Short mmCIF file of C-alpha atoms and ligand atoms in Angstrom, two decimals:
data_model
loop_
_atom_site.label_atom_id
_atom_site.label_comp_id
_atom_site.label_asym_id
_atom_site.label_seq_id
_atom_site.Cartn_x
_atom_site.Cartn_y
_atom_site.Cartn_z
CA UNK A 1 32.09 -36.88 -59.06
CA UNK A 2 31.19 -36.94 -62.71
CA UNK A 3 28.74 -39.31 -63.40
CA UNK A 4 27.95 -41.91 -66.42
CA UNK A 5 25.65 -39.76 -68.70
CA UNK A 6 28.10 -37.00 -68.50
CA UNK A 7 30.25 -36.15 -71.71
CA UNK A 8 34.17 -36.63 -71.39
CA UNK A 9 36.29 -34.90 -73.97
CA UNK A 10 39.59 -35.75 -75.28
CA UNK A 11 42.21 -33.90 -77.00
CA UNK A 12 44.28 -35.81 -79.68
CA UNK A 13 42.22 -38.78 -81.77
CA UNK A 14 44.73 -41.37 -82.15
CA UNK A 15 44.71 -44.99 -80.95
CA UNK A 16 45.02 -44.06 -77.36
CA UNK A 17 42.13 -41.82 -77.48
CA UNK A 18 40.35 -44.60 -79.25
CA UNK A 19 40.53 -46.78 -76.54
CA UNK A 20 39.82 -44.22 -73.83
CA UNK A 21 36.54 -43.69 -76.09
CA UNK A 22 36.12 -47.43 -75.34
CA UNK A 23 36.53 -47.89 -72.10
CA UNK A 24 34.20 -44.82 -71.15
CA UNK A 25 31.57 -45.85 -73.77
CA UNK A 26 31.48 -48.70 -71.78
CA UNK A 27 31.12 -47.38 -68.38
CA UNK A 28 28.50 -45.07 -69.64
CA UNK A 29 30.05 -42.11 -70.42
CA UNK A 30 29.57 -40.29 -73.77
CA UNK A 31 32.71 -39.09 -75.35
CA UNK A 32 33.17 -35.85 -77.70
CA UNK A 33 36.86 -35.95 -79.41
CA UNK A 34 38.88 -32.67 -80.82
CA UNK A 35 41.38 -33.67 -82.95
CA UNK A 36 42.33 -31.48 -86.19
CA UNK A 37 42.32 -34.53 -88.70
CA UNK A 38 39.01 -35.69 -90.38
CA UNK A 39 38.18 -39.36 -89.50
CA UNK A 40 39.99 -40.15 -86.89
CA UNK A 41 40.35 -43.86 -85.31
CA UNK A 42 38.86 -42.18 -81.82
CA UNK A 43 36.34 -40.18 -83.66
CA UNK A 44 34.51 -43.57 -84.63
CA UNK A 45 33.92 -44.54 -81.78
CA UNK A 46 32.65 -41.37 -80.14
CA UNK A 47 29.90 -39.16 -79.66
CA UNK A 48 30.80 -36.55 -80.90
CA UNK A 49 34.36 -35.23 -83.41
CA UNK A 50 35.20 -31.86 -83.75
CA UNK A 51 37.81 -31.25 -86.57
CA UNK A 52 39.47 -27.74 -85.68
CA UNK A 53 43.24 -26.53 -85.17
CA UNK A 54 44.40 -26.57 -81.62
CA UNK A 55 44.60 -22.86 -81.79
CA UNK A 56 40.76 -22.12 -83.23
CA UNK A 57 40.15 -20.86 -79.28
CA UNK A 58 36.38 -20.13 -80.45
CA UNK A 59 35.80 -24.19 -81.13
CA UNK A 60 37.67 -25.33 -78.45
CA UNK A 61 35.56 -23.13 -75.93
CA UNK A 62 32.55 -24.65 -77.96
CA UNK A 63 34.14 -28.23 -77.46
CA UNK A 64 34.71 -27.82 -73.85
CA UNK A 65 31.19 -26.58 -72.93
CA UNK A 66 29.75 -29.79 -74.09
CA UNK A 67 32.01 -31.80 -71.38
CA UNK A 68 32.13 -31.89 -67.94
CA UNK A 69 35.76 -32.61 -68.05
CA UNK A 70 38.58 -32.73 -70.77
CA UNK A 71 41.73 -34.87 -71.13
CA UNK A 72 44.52 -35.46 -73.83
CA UNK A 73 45.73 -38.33 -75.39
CA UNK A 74 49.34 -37.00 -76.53
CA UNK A 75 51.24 -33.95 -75.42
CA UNK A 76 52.02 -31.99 -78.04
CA UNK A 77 48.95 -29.80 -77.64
CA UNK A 78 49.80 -26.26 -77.73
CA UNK A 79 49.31 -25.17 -74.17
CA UNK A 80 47.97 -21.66 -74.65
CA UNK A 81 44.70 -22.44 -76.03
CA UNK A 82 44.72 -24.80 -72.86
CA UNK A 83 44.28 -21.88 -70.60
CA UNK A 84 40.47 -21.41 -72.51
CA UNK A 85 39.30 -24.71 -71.46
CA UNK A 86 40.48 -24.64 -67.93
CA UNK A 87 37.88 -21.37 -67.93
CA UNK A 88 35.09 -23.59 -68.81
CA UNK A 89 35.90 -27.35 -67.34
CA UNK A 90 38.27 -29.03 -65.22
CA UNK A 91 41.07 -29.81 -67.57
CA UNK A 92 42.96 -33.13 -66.17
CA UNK A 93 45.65 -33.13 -66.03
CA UNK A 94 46.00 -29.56 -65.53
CA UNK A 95 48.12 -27.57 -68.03
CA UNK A 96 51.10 -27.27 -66.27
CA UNK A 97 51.64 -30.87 -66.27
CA UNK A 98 51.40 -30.98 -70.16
CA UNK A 99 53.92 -27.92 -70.50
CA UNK A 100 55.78 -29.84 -68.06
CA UNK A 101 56.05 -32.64 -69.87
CA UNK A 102 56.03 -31.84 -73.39
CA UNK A 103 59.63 -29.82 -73.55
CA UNK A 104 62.32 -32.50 -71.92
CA UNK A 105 64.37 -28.73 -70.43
CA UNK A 106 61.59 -28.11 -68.46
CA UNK A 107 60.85 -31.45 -67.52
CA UNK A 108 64.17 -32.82 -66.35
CA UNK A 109 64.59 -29.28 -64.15
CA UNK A 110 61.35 -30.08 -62.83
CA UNK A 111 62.43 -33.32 -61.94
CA UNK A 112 65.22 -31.58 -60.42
CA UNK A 113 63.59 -29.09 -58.41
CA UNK A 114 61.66 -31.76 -56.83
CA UNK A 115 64.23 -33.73 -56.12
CA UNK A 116 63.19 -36.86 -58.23
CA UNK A 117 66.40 -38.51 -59.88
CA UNK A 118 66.79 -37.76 -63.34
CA UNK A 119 69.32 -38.09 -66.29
CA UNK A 120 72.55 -36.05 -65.82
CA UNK A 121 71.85 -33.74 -68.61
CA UNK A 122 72.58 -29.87 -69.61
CA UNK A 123 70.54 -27.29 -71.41
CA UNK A 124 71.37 -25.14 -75.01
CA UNK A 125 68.96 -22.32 -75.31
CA UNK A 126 68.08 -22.02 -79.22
CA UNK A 127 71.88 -20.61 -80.77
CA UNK A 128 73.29 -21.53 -77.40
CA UNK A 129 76.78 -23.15 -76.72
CA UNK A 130 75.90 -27.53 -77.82
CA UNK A 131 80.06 -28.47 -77.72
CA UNK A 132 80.01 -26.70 -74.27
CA UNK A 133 77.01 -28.92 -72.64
CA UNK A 134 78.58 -31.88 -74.72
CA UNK A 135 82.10 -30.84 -72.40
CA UNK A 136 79.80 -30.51 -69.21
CA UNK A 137 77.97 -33.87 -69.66
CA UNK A 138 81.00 -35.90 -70.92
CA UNK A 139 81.14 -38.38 -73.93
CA UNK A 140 79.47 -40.42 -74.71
CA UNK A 141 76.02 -38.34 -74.60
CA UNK A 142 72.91 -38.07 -76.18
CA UNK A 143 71.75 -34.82 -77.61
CA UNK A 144 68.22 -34.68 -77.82
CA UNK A 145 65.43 -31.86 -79.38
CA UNK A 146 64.19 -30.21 -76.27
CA UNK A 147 60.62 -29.60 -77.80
CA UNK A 148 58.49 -32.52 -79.54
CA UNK A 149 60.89 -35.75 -79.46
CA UNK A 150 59.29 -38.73 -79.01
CA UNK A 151 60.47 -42.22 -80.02
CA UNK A 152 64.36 -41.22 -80.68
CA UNK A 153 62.88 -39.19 -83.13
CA UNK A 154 65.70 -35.89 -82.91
CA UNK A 155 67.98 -37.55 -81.21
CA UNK A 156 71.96 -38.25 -81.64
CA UNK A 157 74.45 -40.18 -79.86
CA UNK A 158 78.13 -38.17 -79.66
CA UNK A 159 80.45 -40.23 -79.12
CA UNK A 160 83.53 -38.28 -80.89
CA UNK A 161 84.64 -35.12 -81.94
CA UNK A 162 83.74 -35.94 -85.02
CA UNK A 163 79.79 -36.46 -83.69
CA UNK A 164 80.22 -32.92 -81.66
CA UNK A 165 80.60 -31.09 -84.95
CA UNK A 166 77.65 -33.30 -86.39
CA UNK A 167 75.36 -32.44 -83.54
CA UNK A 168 76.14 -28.53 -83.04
CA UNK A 169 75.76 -29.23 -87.56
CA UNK A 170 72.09 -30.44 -86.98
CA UNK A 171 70.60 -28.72 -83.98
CA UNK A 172 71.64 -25.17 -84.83
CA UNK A 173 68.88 -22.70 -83.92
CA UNK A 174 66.65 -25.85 -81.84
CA UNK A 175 66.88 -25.96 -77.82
CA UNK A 176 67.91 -28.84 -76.81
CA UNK A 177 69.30 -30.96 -73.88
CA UNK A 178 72.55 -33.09 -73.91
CA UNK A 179 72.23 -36.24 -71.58
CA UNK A 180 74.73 -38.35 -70.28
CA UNK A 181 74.39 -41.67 -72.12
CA UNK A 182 73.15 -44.47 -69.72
CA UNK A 183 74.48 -48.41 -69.87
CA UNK A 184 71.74 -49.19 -68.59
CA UNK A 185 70.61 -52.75 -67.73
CA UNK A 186 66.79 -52.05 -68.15
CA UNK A 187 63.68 -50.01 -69.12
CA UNK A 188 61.27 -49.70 -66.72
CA UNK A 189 57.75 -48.22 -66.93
CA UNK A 190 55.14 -46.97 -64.15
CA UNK A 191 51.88 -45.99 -64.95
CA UNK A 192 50.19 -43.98 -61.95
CA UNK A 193 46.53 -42.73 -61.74
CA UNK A 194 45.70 -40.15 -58.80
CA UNK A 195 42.32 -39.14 -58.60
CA UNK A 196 40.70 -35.60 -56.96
CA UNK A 197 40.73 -36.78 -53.51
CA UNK A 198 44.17 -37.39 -53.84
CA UNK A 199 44.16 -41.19 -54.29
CA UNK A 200 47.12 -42.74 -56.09
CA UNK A 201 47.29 -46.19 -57.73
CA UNK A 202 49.65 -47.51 -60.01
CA UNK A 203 49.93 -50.04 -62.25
CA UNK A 204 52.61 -53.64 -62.21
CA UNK A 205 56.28 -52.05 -63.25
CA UNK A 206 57.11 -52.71 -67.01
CA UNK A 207 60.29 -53.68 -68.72
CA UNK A 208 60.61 -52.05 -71.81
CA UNK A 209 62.71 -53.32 -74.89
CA UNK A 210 63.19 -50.75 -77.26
CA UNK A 211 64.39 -51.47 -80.97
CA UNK A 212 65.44 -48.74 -82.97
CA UNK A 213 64.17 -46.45 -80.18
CA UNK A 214 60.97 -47.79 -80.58
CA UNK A 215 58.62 -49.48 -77.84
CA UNK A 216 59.38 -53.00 -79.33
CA UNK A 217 57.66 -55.51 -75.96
CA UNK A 218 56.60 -55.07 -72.53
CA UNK A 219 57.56 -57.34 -70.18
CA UNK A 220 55.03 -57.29 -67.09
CA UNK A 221 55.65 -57.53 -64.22
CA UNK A 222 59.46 -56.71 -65.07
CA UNK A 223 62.18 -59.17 -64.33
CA UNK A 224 63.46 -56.57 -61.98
CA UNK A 225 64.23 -57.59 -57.80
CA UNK A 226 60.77 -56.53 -55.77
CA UNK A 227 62.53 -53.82 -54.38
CA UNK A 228 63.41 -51.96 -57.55
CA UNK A 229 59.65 -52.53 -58.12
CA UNK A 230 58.53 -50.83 -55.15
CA UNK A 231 61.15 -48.15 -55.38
CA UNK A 232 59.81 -47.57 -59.32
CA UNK A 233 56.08 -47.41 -57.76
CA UNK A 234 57.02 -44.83 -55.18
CA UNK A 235 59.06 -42.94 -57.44
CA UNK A 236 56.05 -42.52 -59.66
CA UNK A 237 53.41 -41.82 -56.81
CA UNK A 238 55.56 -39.21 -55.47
CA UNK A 239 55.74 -37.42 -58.95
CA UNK A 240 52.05 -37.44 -58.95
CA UNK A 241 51.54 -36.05 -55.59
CA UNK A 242 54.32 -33.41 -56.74
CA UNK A 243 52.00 -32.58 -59.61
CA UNK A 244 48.86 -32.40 -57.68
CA UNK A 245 48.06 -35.11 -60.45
CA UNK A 246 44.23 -35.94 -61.65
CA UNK A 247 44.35 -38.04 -64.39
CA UNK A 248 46.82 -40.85 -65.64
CA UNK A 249 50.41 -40.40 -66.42
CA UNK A 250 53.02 -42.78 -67.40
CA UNK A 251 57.03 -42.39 -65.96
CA UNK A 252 59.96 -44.29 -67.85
CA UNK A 253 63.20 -44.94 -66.29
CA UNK A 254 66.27 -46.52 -66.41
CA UNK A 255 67.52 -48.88 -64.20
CA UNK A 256 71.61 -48.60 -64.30
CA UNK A 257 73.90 -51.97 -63.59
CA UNK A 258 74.46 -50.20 -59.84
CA UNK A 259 70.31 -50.86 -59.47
CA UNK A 260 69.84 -46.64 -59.46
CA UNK A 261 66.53 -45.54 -61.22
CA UNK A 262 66.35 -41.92 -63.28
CA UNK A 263 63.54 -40.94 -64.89
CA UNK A 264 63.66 -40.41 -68.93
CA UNK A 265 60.93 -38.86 -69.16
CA UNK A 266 57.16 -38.53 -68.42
CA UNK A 267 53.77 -38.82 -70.46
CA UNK A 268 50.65 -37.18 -68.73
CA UNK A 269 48.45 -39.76 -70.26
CA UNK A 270 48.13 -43.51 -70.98
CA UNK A 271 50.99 -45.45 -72.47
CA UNK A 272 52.00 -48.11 -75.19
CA UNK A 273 53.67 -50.14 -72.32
CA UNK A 274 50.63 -50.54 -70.43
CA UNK A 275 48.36 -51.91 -73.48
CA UNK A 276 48.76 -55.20 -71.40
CA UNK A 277 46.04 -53.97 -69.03
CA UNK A 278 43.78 -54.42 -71.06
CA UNK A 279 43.53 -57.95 -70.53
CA UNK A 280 46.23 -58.76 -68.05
CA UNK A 281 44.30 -56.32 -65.24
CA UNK A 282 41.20 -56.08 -63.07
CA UNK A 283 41.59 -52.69 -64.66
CA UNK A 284 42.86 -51.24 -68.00
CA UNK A 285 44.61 -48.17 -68.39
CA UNK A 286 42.00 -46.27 -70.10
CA UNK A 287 39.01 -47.26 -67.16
CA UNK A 288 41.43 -46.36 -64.65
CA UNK A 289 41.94 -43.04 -66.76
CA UNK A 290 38.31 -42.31 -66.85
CA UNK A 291 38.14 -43.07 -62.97
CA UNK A 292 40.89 -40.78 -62.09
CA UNK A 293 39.30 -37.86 -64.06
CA UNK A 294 35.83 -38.21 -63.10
CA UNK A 295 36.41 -38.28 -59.37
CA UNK A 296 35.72 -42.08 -58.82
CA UNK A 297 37.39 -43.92 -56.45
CA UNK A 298 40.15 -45.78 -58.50
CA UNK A 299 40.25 -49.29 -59.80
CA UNK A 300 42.40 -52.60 -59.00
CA UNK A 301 45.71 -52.83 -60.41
CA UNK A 302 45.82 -56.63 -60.03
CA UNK A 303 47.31 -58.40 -62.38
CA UNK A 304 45.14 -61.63 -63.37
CA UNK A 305 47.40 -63.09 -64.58
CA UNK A 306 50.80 -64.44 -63.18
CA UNK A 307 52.84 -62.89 -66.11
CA UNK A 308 52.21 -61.29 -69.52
CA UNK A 309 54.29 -59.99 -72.41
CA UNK A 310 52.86 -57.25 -74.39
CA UNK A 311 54.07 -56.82 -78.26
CA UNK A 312 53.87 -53.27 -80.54
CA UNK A 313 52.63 -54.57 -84.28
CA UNK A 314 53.57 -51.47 -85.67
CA UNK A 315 50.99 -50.56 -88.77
CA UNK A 316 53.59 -52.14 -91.60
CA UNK A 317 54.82 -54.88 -89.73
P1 AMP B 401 63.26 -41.15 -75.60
O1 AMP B 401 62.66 -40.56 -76.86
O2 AMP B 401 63.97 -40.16 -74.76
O3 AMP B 401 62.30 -42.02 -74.84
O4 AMP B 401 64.40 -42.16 -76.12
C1 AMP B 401 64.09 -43.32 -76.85
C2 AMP B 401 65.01 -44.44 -76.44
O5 AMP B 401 66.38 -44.09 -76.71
C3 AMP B 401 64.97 -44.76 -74.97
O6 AMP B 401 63.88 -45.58 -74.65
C4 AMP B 401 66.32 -45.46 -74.80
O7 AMP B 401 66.28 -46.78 -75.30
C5 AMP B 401 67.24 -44.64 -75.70
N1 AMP B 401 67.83 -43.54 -74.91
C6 AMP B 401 67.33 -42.30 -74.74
N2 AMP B 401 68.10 -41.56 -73.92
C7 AMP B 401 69.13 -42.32 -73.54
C8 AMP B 401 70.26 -42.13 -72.67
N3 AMP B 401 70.50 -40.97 -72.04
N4 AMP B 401 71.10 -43.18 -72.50
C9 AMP B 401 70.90 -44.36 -73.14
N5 AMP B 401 69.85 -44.60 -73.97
C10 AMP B 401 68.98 -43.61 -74.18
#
């Protein structure tokens, strides 16, 4: 186990790592944040900020030998540079879970591999074949960037010819996956935490409304029968066992009018949608994130309260 004294280093500075920053402050941790834009929202309330490029291998050796263990807050860390930390400290999650993750190819054939049920969905290689996938997946689809889409950002709905010619148009030269477009009746969120001695804990199940792609409110727990619930839990405890998970990561599905889940996609971190633990839980997010990578034993996912609705103020709102 890590103990309170040690240093705990994050990757990314955003509002997530803010928070993590936070909630370890407060259990007695000191936190050292590497994030390559000055003044960052986690920076202020940490230890330490160093303000490098993800690539500067030198710093982030330098950075990691200050912590006993590093984290991310967002995935779009190169992974390469990863490899140099995991020679100094326990990264956690470990890298493959972020290149996992962070390319939705790789992730959904992960899913795949495993077993786990996913999107129907195909893959164009970078110049490959899009009207071809579009044929294989059927209309209407989705055709999404493969690397660094978040929020429907690179994203198109086909829906006609006309939209095939758009999308093969706009993604020439990118990878990306086409996805079978889902009616479905709900979002759904699980956030699991499994720790080093392979305990797993995850959070209440979240419905999701999205507007304009965007995480709009979180309904917790969802208004979803108690056996979706479960069935959302144990989807997301048997991903992290699958990953030999330490750390936090969020899963979001859809729930289709037949009551099937699939998994959208997965974030190796903490999550918008489970902001509500902050006060809705015997445990928020981010303690439960410092728990999992420090090797304590995890915390109560109660909810302490019979019901709670969680809404994104976005900055201009
Ligand atoms: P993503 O960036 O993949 O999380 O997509 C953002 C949002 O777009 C999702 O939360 C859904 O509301 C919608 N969306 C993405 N993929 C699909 C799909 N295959 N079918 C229907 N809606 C989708």
């Amino acid at each position: 186990m890590i103990s309170p004294g040690s240093s705990i280093g994050v990757l990314g500075g955003g509002q997530l790592g803010r928070m993590l920053a936070q909630a370890a402050t407060r259990m007695g941790y000191r936190m050292h944040v590497y994030e390559p834009q000055e003044n960052c929202p986690a920076g202020e309330v940490a230890t330490r900020e160093f303000n490098f490029d993800y690539r500067e291998v030198e710093r982030l050796k330098e950075f990691a030998r200050g912590c006993a263990a590093v984290t991310y807050e967002f995935e779009n860390v190169p992974v390469k540079p990863l490899w140099e930390i995991e020679s100094v400290v326990p990264l956690r999650p470990h890298w493959e879970v972020l290149e996992t993750c962070q390319n939705r190819a790789r992730e959904k054939n992960w899913l795949k591999r495993k077993g786990l049920p996913v999107v129907p969905f195909a893959e164009v290689e970078a110049g490959g074949d899009l009207a071809k996938a579009v044929r294989e997946v059927g209309m209407p689809c989705v055709v999404k960037t493969a690397d660094f889409g978040y929020d429907g950002k690179g994203q198109l709905k086909v829906r006609s010819k006309a939209d095939v010619v758009a999308a093969v148009e706009a993604y020439t030269g990118q990878r990306a996956v086409v996805e079978k477009f889902i009616d479905f009746k709900c979002e759904l969120s699980v956030i699991v935490a499994r720790n080093p001695a392979g305990e797993v804990r995850t959070f209440p199940v979240a419905e999701n409304i999205h507007t304009n792609h965007i995480l709009d409110f979180s309904i917790v727990p969802a208004r979803v029968p108690q056996s979706v619930q479960r069935d959302a839990e144990e989807l997301a405890r048997r991903i992290a066992d699958a990953f030999d998970l330490v750390g936090l990561l969020a899963v979001e599905l859809f729930l289709d009018s037949d009551g099937n889940l699939a998994v959208n996609e997965m974030a190796p971190r903490t999550h918008n949608s489970g902001h509500w633990s902050l006060d809705g839980c015997v445990t928020s997010q981010f303690e439960q994130q410092v728990r999992a990578i420090t090797g304590m034993p995890l915390g109560d996912t109660a909810m302490t309260v019979p019901a709670t609705v969680m809404v994104n103020i976005l900055g201009d709102a």
